[in-house]
Short mmCIF file of C-alpha atoms in Angstrom, two decimals:
data_model
loop_
_atom_site.label_atom_id
_atom_site.label_comp_id
_atom_site.label_asym_id
_atom_site.label_seq_id
_atom_site.Cartn_x
_atom_site.Cartn_y
_atom_site.Cartn_z
CA HIS A 24 -36.47 6.71 36.75
CA HIS A 25 -34.05 9.07 35.29
CA PRO A 26 -35.60 11.52 33.20
CA CYS A 27 -32.18 13.39 33.08
CA GLU A 28 -31.35 10.65 30.56
CA ARG A 29 -34.24 12.27 27.90
CA ALA A 30 -32.55 15.56 28.62
CA CYS A 31 -28.88 14.47 27.72
CA ASN A 32 -27.55 16.07 24.44
CA ARG A 33 -25.57 13.25 23.80
CA GLY A 34 -28.87 11.95 22.92
CA GLU A 35 -29.60 13.78 20.01
CA PHE A 36 -25.73 12.51 18.89
CA ASP A 37 -26.25 9.06 18.79
CA GLU A 38 -26.87 7.47 22.43
CA ALA A 39 -27.90 9.45 25.55
CA LEU A 40 -25.35 8.71 28.47
CA ALA A 41 -25.98 6.31 30.55
CA ILE A 42 -26.15 8.58 33.98
CA CYS A 43 -28.56 6.20 36.27
CA LYS A 44 -25.87 3.47 35.63
CA LEU A 45 -22.71 5.79 36.10
CA GLU A 46 -24.51 7.40 39.48
CA ARG A 47 -25.08 3.80 40.61
CA HIS A 48 -21.58 2.69 40.00
CA VAL A 49 -20.44 5.90 42.45
CA GLY A 50 -22.77 4.63 44.38
CA ASP A 51 -21.69 1.14 45.31
CA ALA A 52 -18.14 1.97 44.73
CA ALA A 53 -19.55 4.36 48.35
CA LEU A 54 -21.05 1.40 49.77
CA ALA A 55 -17.83 -0.97 48.83
CA ALA A 56 -15.25 1.45 50.38
CA ARG A 57 -17.97 3.08 53.35
CA TRP A 58 -17.54 6.26 52.45
CA THR A 59 -18.94 9.09 54.83
CA PHE A 60 -19.86 12.39 54.26
CA PRO A 61 -17.74 15.08 56.05
CA PRO A 62 -19.62 16.21 58.87
CA PRO A 63 -20.93 20.07 58.60
CA GLU A 64 -18.82 22.60 58.51
CA GLN A 65 -20.10 24.86 61.42
CA GLU A 66 -23.66 23.87 63.41
CA ARG A 67 -26.82 25.80 63.63
CA ALA A 68 -29.16 26.16 66.93
CA GLU A 69 -32.13 25.54 64.73
CA ARG A 70 -33.90 22.79 65.07
CA VAL A 71 -36.08 20.86 62.02
CA ALA A 72 -38.78 18.27 62.46
CA ILE A 73 -39.19 15.73 59.23
CA VAL A 74 -42.39 13.72 59.79
CA GLY A 75 -41.52 10.61 57.56
CA GLY A 76 -38.08 8.85 57.28
CA GLY A 77 -38.86 7.57 53.34
CA PRO A 78 -37.03 8.92 50.03
CA SER A 79 -38.31 12.51 50.25
CA GLY A 80 -37.59 12.93 54.38
CA LEU A 81 -33.95 11.17 53.73
CA SER A 82 -33.60 14.14 51.45
CA ALA A 83 -34.14 17.02 53.46
CA ALA A 84 -32.55 15.46 56.11
CA TYR A 85 -29.12 14.76 54.69
CA GLN A 86 -29.72 18.63 52.91
CA LEU A 87 -30.50 20.06 56.45
CA ARG A 88 -27.35 18.43 58.37
CA ARG A 89 -24.64 18.78 56.20
CA ARG A 90 -25.52 22.90 56.52
CA GLY A 91 -25.41 22.59 59.90
CA TYR A 92 -29.09 22.06 61.62
CA ARG A 93 -30.34 19.85 64.17
CA VAL A 94 -32.62 16.87 62.64
CA THR A 95 -35.03 14.93 64.38
CA ILE A 96 -36.62 12.11 61.96
CA LEU A 97 -40.24 10.93 63.35
CA GLU A 98 -41.28 7.62 61.40
CA ALA A 99 -44.48 5.97 61.78
CA ARG A 100 -42.88 2.03 61.30
CA PRO A 101 -40.04 0.53 62.72
CA GLU A 102 -37.57 1.34 60.43
CA LEU A 103 -36.44 4.32 57.78
CA GLY A 104 -36.84 3.56 53.94
CA GLY A 105 -40.57 4.10 53.40
CA LEU A 106 -42.01 2.57 50.17
CA MET A 107 -38.02 2.25 49.53
CA ARG A 108 -38.66 -0.98 51.94
CA ASP A 109 -42.01 -1.73 51.78
CA GLY A 110 -42.76 -1.70 48.36
CA ILE A 111 -39.98 -1.97 46.61
CA PRO A 112 -38.38 -5.39 45.96
CA GLY A 113 -35.00 -6.49 47.12
CA TYR A 114 -34.51 -7.75 43.04
CA ARG A 115 -35.00 -3.77 42.35
CA LEU A 116 -33.30 -2.22 45.31
CA PRO A 117 -31.30 -4.65 47.29
CA ARG A 118 -31.47 -3.92 50.93
CA GLU A 119 -28.20 -4.08 51.65
CA VAL A 120 -27.81 -0.95 49.59
CA LEU A 121 -30.99 1.06 51.01
CA ASP A 122 -29.85 0.04 54.36
CA GLY A 123 -26.59 1.38 53.64
CA GLU A 124 -27.06 4.62 52.10
CA ILE A 125 -29.96 5.83 55.20
CA ARG A 126 -27.08 4.65 57.69
CA ARG A 127 -24.61 7.08 56.05
CA ILE A 128 -27.32 10.03 56.55
CA VAL A 129 -28.14 9.18 60.16
CA GLU A 130 -24.53 9.47 60.59
CA LEU A 131 -24.19 12.87 59.82
CA GLY A 132 -26.04 13.57 63.22
CA VAL A 133 -29.35 13.01 62.51
CA GLU A 134 -31.54 12.13 65.44
CA VAL A 135 -34.24 9.13 64.23
CA ARG A 136 -37.46 8.30 66.08
CA CYS A 137 -39.11 5.48 64.64
CA GLY A 138 -42.68 4.36 65.94
CA GLU A 139 -44.03 7.80 66.05
CA ALA A 140 -47.04 8.60 64.13
CA LEU A 141 -48.49 11.78 63.09
CA ALA A 142 -51.92 10.98 64.71
CA SER A 143 -53.73 14.19 64.82
CA PRO A 144 -53.44 18.08 64.19
CA ASP A 145 -52.14 18.51 67.95
CA VAL A 146 -49.53 16.68 67.01
CA LEU A 147 -48.52 19.12 64.00
CA GLU A 148 -49.03 21.47 65.87
CA ARG A 149 -46.53 20.61 69.03
CA LEU A 150 -44.14 19.20 66.57
CA ARG A 151 -44.56 23.56 65.16
CA ASP A 152 -44.05 24.78 68.58
CA GLY A 153 -40.97 22.57 69.52
CA PHE A 154 -39.17 22.80 66.09
CA ASP A 155 -38.02 25.89 63.99
CA ALA A 156 -39.30 24.43 61.00
CA VAL A 157 -41.53 20.91 59.97
CA TYR A 158 -41.33 19.14 56.56
CA LEU A 159 -43.66 16.66 56.21
CA ALA A 160 -43.29 13.56 53.81
CA ILE A 161 -45.71 10.95 55.34
CA GLY A 162 -45.82 9.57 51.62
CA ALA A 163 -49.20 7.53 50.13
CA ARG A 164 -50.54 4.89 52.52
CA SER A 165 -53.78 4.64 51.60
CA GLN A 166 -54.60 2.15 48.33
CA LYS A 167 -57.34 3.37 46.07
CA ARG A 168 -60.19 0.91 44.94
CA LEU A 169 -61.61 -0.91 41.97
CA PRO A 170 -65.48 -0.44 42.43
CA GLN A 171 -65.86 -3.55 40.64
CA LEU A 172 -64.45 -5.44 43.22
CA ASP A 173 -65.59 -6.87 47.01
CA TYR A 174 -63.36 -6.22 49.08
CA GLY A 175 -64.16 -8.56 51.92
CA GLU A 176 -63.87 -11.41 49.58
CA PRO A 177 -61.18 -13.56 50.36
CA TRP A 178 -59.67 -13.61 47.25
CA VAL A 179 -59.54 -9.72 47.04
CA VAL A 180 -55.76 -8.95 48.24
CA ASP A 181 -55.09 -5.51 49.05
CA GLY A 182 -51.71 -4.78 46.98
CA ALA A 183 -49.89 -2.47 49.08
CA ARG A 184 -50.59 -4.65 51.69
CA TRP A 185 -48.77 -7.91 49.75
CA LEU A 186 -46.43 -5.94 48.38
CA ALA A 187 -45.23 -5.28 51.83
CA GLN A 188 -45.53 -8.77 53.26
CA SER A 189 -43.46 -10.20 49.98
CA ASN A 190 -40.90 -7.77 51.04
CA ALA A 191 -40.65 -8.56 54.84
CA GLY A 192 -40.43 -12.14 53.73
CA ALA A 193 -43.61 -13.50 54.84
CA ALA A 194 -46.03 -13.10 51.73
CA PRO A 195 -49.34 -14.64 51.95
CA ALA A 196 -50.93 -17.33 49.90
CA LEU A 197 -52.18 -16.53 46.59
CA GLY A 198 -53.41 -19.96 45.00
CA ARG A 199 -52.37 -20.69 41.64
CA ARG A 200 -53.61 -18.37 39.64
CA VAL A 201 -53.38 -14.90 40.31
CA VAL A 202 -54.61 -11.89 38.33
CA VAL A 203 -52.46 -8.08 39.39
CA VAL A 204 -54.41 -4.85 38.09
CA GLY A 205 -52.37 -2.18 37.30
CA GLY A 206 -50.77 -0.83 35.24
CA GLY A 207 -47.45 1.19 37.16
CA SER A 208 -44.09 0.37 38.64
CA ALA A 209 -46.25 -0.85 42.04
CA ALA A 210 -48.23 -3.58 40.03
CA ILE A 211 -45.08 -4.85 38.03
CA ASP A 212 -43.65 -5.23 41.21
CA VAL A 213 -46.49 -7.40 42.51
CA ALA A 214 -46.93 -9.55 39.83
CA ARG A 215 -42.66 -10.02 39.54
CA SER A 216 -42.90 -11.01 43.45
CA ALA A 217 -46.10 -13.01 43.02
CA ARG A 218 -44.13 -14.91 39.87
CA ARG A 219 -40.37 -15.59 42.42
CA ALA A 220 -43.41 -17.41 44.74
CA GLY A 221 -44.48 -19.81 42.55
CA HIS A 222 -47.38 -18.28 41.25
CA GLU A 223 -49.20 -18.35 37.32
CA VAL A 224 -49.50 -14.25 37.15
CA THR A 225 -51.49 -12.57 34.80
CA LEU A 226 -51.30 -8.32 34.84
CA LEU A 227 -54.28 -6.89 33.86
CA ALA A 228 -53.90 -3.12 32.81
CA LEU A 229 -55.94 -0.52 31.34
CA GLU A 230 -53.25 0.91 29.37
CA ARG A 231 -51.57 -0.62 25.98
CA ARG A 232 -48.23 -1.46 26.51
CA ALA A 233 -46.47 1.77 25.31
CA GLN A 234 -48.40 4.04 27.30
CA MET A 235 -48.72 1.77 30.93
CA PRO A 236 -46.70 4.48 33.87
CA ALA A 237 -44.23 1.36 35.02
CA GLN A 238 -40.89 2.08 33.46
CA ALA A 239 -40.56 0.47 29.71
CA ASP A 240 -37.57 -1.76 31.65
CA GLU A 241 -39.46 -2.84 34.02
CA VAL A 242 -42.45 -4.77 31.71
CA ASP A 243 -40.09 -5.91 29.70
CA GLU A 244 -38.83 -7.63 32.64
CA ALA A 245 -41.89 -9.16 33.60
CA ILE A 246 -42.94 -10.63 30.39
CA GLU A 247 -38.67 -12.18 30.66
CA GLU A 248 -40.35 -13.86 34.34
CA GLY A 249 -43.39 -15.04 32.75
CA VAL A 250 -46.28 -12.53 33.44
CA ARG A 251 -48.75 -12.96 31.11
CA LEU A 252 -49.45 -9.28 30.32
CA VAL A 253 -53.21 -8.18 29.30
CA ASP A 254 -53.25 -5.04 28.24
CA GLY A 255 -55.31 -2.16 27.29
CA ALA A 256 -58.56 -3.64 29.09
CA MET A 257 -60.74 -3.10 32.10
CA LEU A 258 -62.53 -5.48 34.47
CA THR A 259 -66.23 -5.11 34.26
CA ARG A 260 -67.24 -7.78 37.38
CA ALA A 261 -65.88 -10.87 39.41
CA ALA A 262 -67.84 -13.38 41.16
CA PRO A 263 -66.65 -17.16 42.31
CA VAL A 264 -67.25 -19.67 40.28
CA ALA A 265 -68.26 -23.11 41.51
CA GLY A 266 -65.48 -25.64 42.03
CA GLY A 267 -63.07 -22.71 43.71
CA GLY A 268 -61.50 -19.26 42.23
CA VAL A 269 -62.57 -16.42 40.61
CA ALA A 270 -64.54 -15.27 37.19
CA LEU A 271 -63.01 -11.93 36.01
CA GLU A 272 -65.58 -10.48 33.10
CA CYS A 273 -63.20 -7.57 31.03
CA VAL A 274 -63.52 -6.19 27.98
CA ALA A 275 -61.24 -4.35 25.96
CA VAL A 276 -60.67 -0.38 26.35
CA ALA A 277 -59.44 2.62 23.92
CA PHE A 278 -57.22 4.53 27.04
CA VAL A 279 -56.41 7.80 26.46
CA ALA A 280 -54.55 9.75 28.62
CA GLY A 281 -55.64 13.09 30.08
CA ALA A 282 -53.16 16.11 30.22
CA GLU A 283 -52.10 15.60 33.92
CA ARG A 284 -50.82 12.74 35.21
CA GLY A 285 -53.30 9.79 36.92
CA ALA A 286 -56.05 11.87 34.84
CA PHE A 287 -57.44 9.97 31.86
CA SER A 288 -60.60 8.44 29.76
CA VAL A 289 -61.63 5.09 28.46
CA GLU A 290 -64.06 3.77 25.62
CA PRO A 291 -65.07 0.12 26.06
CA VAL A 292 -64.46 -1.63 22.39
CA ALA A 293 -68.07 -3.44 21.57
CA GLY A 294 -67.91 -6.93 21.27
CA SER A 295 -64.68 -7.17 22.97
CA GLY A 296 -65.29 -8.69 25.90
CA PHE A 297 -63.12 -11.70 27.46
CA ARG A 298 -62.85 -13.82 31.14
CA LEU A 299 -60.19 -14.72 32.79
CA GLU A 300 -60.34 -17.04 35.82
CA ALA A 301 -58.06 -16.70 38.98
CA ASP A 302 -57.56 -17.81 42.86
CA ALA A 303 -56.49 -14.23 43.91
CA VAL A 304 -57.19 -10.94 42.57
CA VAL A 305 -54.76 -8.66 43.20
CA PRO A 306 -55.35 -5.05 42.66
CA SER A 307 -52.60 -2.17 42.79
CA ILE A 308 -53.94 0.90 41.04
CA GLY A 309 -52.03 3.76 42.64
CA GLN A 310 -52.75 5.17 46.90
CA ASP A 311 -53.56 8.06 48.44
CA PRO A 312 -52.44 9.95 51.16
CA ASP A 313 -53.73 10.35 54.83
CA LEU A 314 -54.48 13.61 55.27
CA SER A 315 -56.72 13.31 58.49
CA ALA A 316 -54.29 14.25 60.84
CA LEU A 317 -53.58 17.33 59.07
CA HIS A 318 -56.84 18.68 57.69
CA PRO A 319 -57.88 21.30 58.51
CA ALA A 320 -54.81 23.30 59.81
CA LEU A 321 -53.11 22.31 56.22
CA ALA A 322 -55.23 23.66 52.70
CA LYS A 323 -55.93 20.41 50.52
CA GLN A 324 -55.48 20.61 46.49
CA GLY A 325 -57.44 17.56 45.82
CA ALA A 326 -56.13 14.32 47.31
CA LEU A 327 -52.97 16.30 48.14
CA LEU A 328 -51.27 18.72 50.34
CA ARG A 329 -51.28 21.99 48.54
CA VAL A 330 -47.80 23.58 48.85
CA ASP A 331 -46.14 25.84 46.24
CA ALA A 332 -42.76 25.69 43.84
CA ARG A 333 -40.78 25.71 47.30
CA GLN A 334 -42.80 23.25 48.56
CA ALA A 335 -44.36 25.41 51.67
CA THR A 336 -47.69 24.68 52.78
CA SER A 337 -50.56 27.03 53.95
CA ALA A 338 -49.44 27.01 57.77
CA GLU A 339 -45.96 28.92 58.66
CA ARG A 340 -43.22 26.67 58.92
CA VAL A 341 -44.44 24.25 57.12
CA TRP A 342 -43.33 22.52 54.11
CA ALA A 343 -44.54 19.01 52.46
CA GLY A 344 -43.22 16.87 49.85
CA GLY A 345 -42.88 13.68 48.77
CA ASP A 346 -46.19 11.21 47.85
CA VAL A 347 -48.39 13.49 50.24
CA ALA A 348 -47.61 16.28 47.81
CA SER A 349 -47.71 15.41 44.47
CA ALA A 350 -48.79 12.64 42.22
CA ALA A 351 -45.43 11.93 40.45
CA ARG A 352 -44.80 9.21 42.93
CA PHE A 353 -40.78 8.75 42.09
CA VAL A 354 -38.31 7.79 43.77
CA THR A 355 -36.26 10.65 42.21
CA GLU A 356 -39.31 12.91 42.29
CA ALA A 357 -39.55 12.85 46.01
CA ILE A 358 -35.79 12.96 46.49
CA GLY A 359 -35.86 15.98 44.94
CA MET A 360 -38.48 17.66 46.56
CA GLY A 361 -36.25 17.05 49.85
CA LYS A 362 -33.87 18.98 48.76
CA ARG A 363 -36.36 21.99 47.46
CA ALA A 364 -37.86 22.19 50.53
CA ALA A 365 -34.01 21.67 52.90
CA LEU A 366 -32.85 24.91 50.40
CA ALA A 367 -36.36 26.70 51.29
CA ILE A 368 -36.03 26.15 54.86
CA ASP A 369 -32.29 27.07 55.18
CA ALA A 370 -33.70 30.48 53.54
CA THR A 371 -36.04 30.97 55.98
CA LEU A 372 -34.40 30.54 58.79
CA ARG A 373 -31.28 32.29 57.88
CA ALA A 374 -33.50 35.55 56.65
CA ARG A 375 -32.18 35.48 53.12
CA GLU A 376 -34.16 34.49 50.75
CA GLU A 377 -31.48 33.74 48.18
CA ALA A 378 -29.79 30.70 50.02
CA GLY A 379 -29.42 27.66 47.67
CA ALA A 380 -31.57 29.55 45.20
CA GLY A 381 -31.08 28.68 41.66
CA ARG A 382 -27.35 27.52 42.29
CA LEU A 383 -26.03 23.95 42.73
CA LEU A 384 -24.66 23.92 46.43
CA GLY A 385 -20.60 24.56 46.00
CA HIS A 386 -20.24 25.06 42.33
CA GLY A 387 -21.46 29.10 41.66
CA VAL A 388 -23.75 28.16 38.29
CA ALA A 389 -26.60 29.09 37.60
CA SER A 390 -28.78 25.87 37.49
CA ASP A 391 -31.58 26.92 35.00
CA ARG A 392 -28.66 27.79 32.62
CA GLN A 393 -29.18 24.64 29.68
CA VAL A 394 -26.83 24.17 26.91
CA PRO A 395 -28.47 23.07 23.97
CA PHE A 396 -27.45 20.27 21.44
CA ASP A 397 -26.13 23.07 18.54
CA ALA A 398 -23.69 24.63 21.19
CA ILE A 399 -21.75 21.77 21.19
CA ALA A 400 -18.71 21.07 18.57
CA SER A 401 -20.33 17.21 17.65
CA PHE A 402 -17.40 16.70 14.83
CA TYR A 403 -14.98 16.73 18.23
CA TYR A 404 -16.55 13.25 18.88
CA PRO A 405 -16.92 9.80 17.70
CA ASP A 406 -19.83 7.59 17.53
CA SER A 407 -19.87 5.54 20.32
CA ALA A 408 -23.15 2.99 21.25
CA ARG A 409 -24.14 3.49 24.57
CA ALA A 410 -22.80 0.65 27.18
CA SER A 411 -25.85 -1.60 27.63
CA VAL A 412 -27.36 -3.47 30.82
CA ALA A 413 -26.26 -6.51 32.01
CA ARG A 414 -29.50 -8.51 33.84
CA LEU A 415 -29.43 -11.71 35.58
CA ALA A 416 -30.25 -14.45 33.53
CA VAL A 417 -34.46 -15.80 33.83
CA ALA A 418 -34.13 -18.61 35.56
CA GLN A 419 -31.79 -17.24 38.31
CA ARG A 420 -34.21 -14.71 38.78
CA LEU A 421 -37.35 -16.69 39.89
CA ASP A 422 -35.00 -18.91 42.09
CA SER A 423 -33.89 -15.97 44.05
CA ASP A 424 -34.13 -12.74 45.35
CA ALA A 425 -31.14 -11.42 43.93
CA GLU A 426 -30.62 -8.21 42.08
CA VAL A 427 -32.12 -8.67 38.36
CA GLN A 428 -29.81 -5.29 36.95
CA LEU A 429 -26.59 -5.55 37.56
CA GLY A 430 -24.06 -2.49 37.91
CA PHE A 431 -21.12 -1.55 35.78
CA ALA A 432 -17.19 -2.93 35.82
CA ALA A 433 -14.95 -0.29 36.72
CA ASP A 434 -13.37 -0.25 32.88
CA ARG A 435 -17.39 0.07 31.29
CA ALA A 436 -18.03 2.98 33.49
CA LEU A 437 -14.61 4.55 32.56
CA ALA A 438 -15.78 4.10 28.90
CA GLU A 439 -18.99 5.39 29.27
CA ALA A 440 -18.24 8.46 31.20
CA GLN A 441 -15.54 9.46 28.48
CA ARG A 442 -19.40 9.84 26.07
CA CYS A 443 -20.05 12.45 27.98
CA PHE A 444 -20.00 15.74 26.31
CA SER A 445 -19.15 17.52 29.34
CA CYS A 446 -22.21 20.05 28.46
CA GLY A 447 -21.27 23.54 29.85
CA THR A 448 -18.06 22.31 31.84
CA CYS A 449 -14.92 24.20 30.46
CA ILE A 450 -12.04 20.49 30.08
CA ALA A 451 -9.11 22.76 29.60
CA CYS A 452 -8.28 21.31 26.18
CA ASP A 453 -7.07 24.94 24.60
CA ASN A 454 -9.25 24.68 21.95
CA CYS A 455 -10.26 28.91 21.82
CA PHE A 456 -6.57 29.66 22.93
CA HIS A 457 -5.10 27.47 19.60
CA TYR A 458 -7.87 28.72 16.91
CA CYS A 459 -7.87 32.34 18.26
CA PRO A 460 -6.58 34.40 15.17
CA ASP A 461 -6.15 37.52 16.92
CA LEU A 462 -4.44 35.75 20.11
CA ALA A 463 -7.40 37.55 22.45
CA ILE A 464 -7.22 34.34 24.52
CA LYS A 465 -5.31 34.41 27.29
CA ARG A 466 -4.73 31.54 29.89
CA VAL A 467 -5.06 32.86 33.60
CA PRO A 468 -4.96 30.18 36.71
CA GLY A 469 -8.47 28.39 36.55
CA GLY A 470 -9.30 29.07 32.75
CA TYR A 471 -9.70 31.61 29.86
CA ALA A 472 -9.92 35.38 29.46
CA VAL A 473 -10.96 37.29 26.58
CA ASP A 474 -8.89 40.03 25.89
CA GLY A 475 -11.44 43.13 24.83
CA ASP A 476 -8.79 44.81 22.87
CA TYR A 477 -7.51 42.44 20.30
CA CYS A 478 -10.64 40.57 19.89
CA LYS A 479 -12.96 40.95 16.89
CA GLY A 480 -15.96 38.89 17.97
CA CYS A 481 -15.40 36.23 15.14
CA GLY A 482 -16.72 33.43 17.44
CA ILE A 483 -14.45 30.19 16.27
CA CYS A 484 -13.53 30.42 19.92
CA VAL A 485 -17.21 29.50 20.38
CA ARG A 486 -17.83 27.23 17.65
CA GLU A 487 -14.67 25.51 18.80
CA CYS A 488 -15.31 24.66 21.76
CA PRO A 489 -16.55 20.80 22.57
CA THR A 490 -18.42 21.30 25.75
CA GLY A 491 -20.17 24.43 25.08
CA SER A 492 -18.55 26.06 27.66
CA MET A 493 -18.47 29.24 26.01
CA GLU A 494 -20.75 31.88 24.33
CA MET A 495 -20.73 35.31 22.26
CA VAL A 496 -23.42 37.83 23.48
CA GLU A 497 -23.95 41.44 22.40
CA GLU A 498 -22.50 44.11 25.38
CA VAL A 499 -24.40 46.49 26.69
CA ARG A 500 -25.12 49.65 24.65
#
């Protein structure tokens, strides 16, 4: 999930920069070379407990530890990783990559206590007493259920549980024909994993293909791998048939997405009923967090914990993020919430609210400043096609758990990086210096300065800036 690419200015010129794949290239290089993070510049006495070792908890641990806090992660399961380990197959997230990234964070000096669950409000209170701050990132593990299915039947298999077992190398047999119900990333992962296990797989999705919440690449790859997609349709009834198997009565629907994620309406299409036959049905329609150990100590908002813009809960010194506090359900979103909470915890423990707020760490640049496309002198850039993504051949995918999307080689990564507009960043090109008709631009250590005694405000320097890093504003009168 990389919404940064939708915001990339290059997309208004030809094609957006392949930001996701470039960041992957750097990450792969870091793991290959075993780069480590520098230790904190100073150690602090305050202790922070992080409950949950998934993407949001790990993100918060990283941000807090590099600021010198004594960080302890409490994870209910035997290993860190959360749904990155249990819910994302190795052909999308190789385990050596996941383990390598976790290792780099832990080696910063993070204490890890696996096998410790947040089982009751009393445990939360003990954490509040023993730590200066608590960040809750317990995820969402309670599977949503379809009312049309009897979950006591042996041919109904919980999607999240089956996927976790599959990712651990111990997937239970499902029979030859499998119908997976759902249109999100988890349903796609179940369907593709079932194909790798040798099953004939049909994916039944409420949404039309273009509306499915799963990434388009995932849907394309699933279909390439032989998953049959039945989109825009709903299960109405399921019953076993004589001789074995189950019959699924379905109907086509008009799906209308609501204003919020997860909100929608469906209208059955008259006379559109049809039937699917299967040996197993695997519903994978999403999960909710289990808040039984947190309520009533913490306020809820629907099925989630209620948090403010800085991830703070209703309890003092307790923050929350990831799937327990958001319906976004993306790893990138969870990582961002972990960072946002870490900045808020740091600000609170330092007793100064401005710590990190609105700033990019280490750069001193206002993070809310956006450079529009029309600020870029795009005539300095030639048309250049976005680097394509190489994929493993379909036959090789189904015979192994090898990663499907392949990374960039160094030359391709460098070529793609050269397409970047470097929006808002001075690249010391000297255009402003050379094009100023009044010699008002002066080179100074670290950049340039405008001499107000000579500048007449013609704006040529701004128009000729290829990165939009200059702007002209009216002086206060």
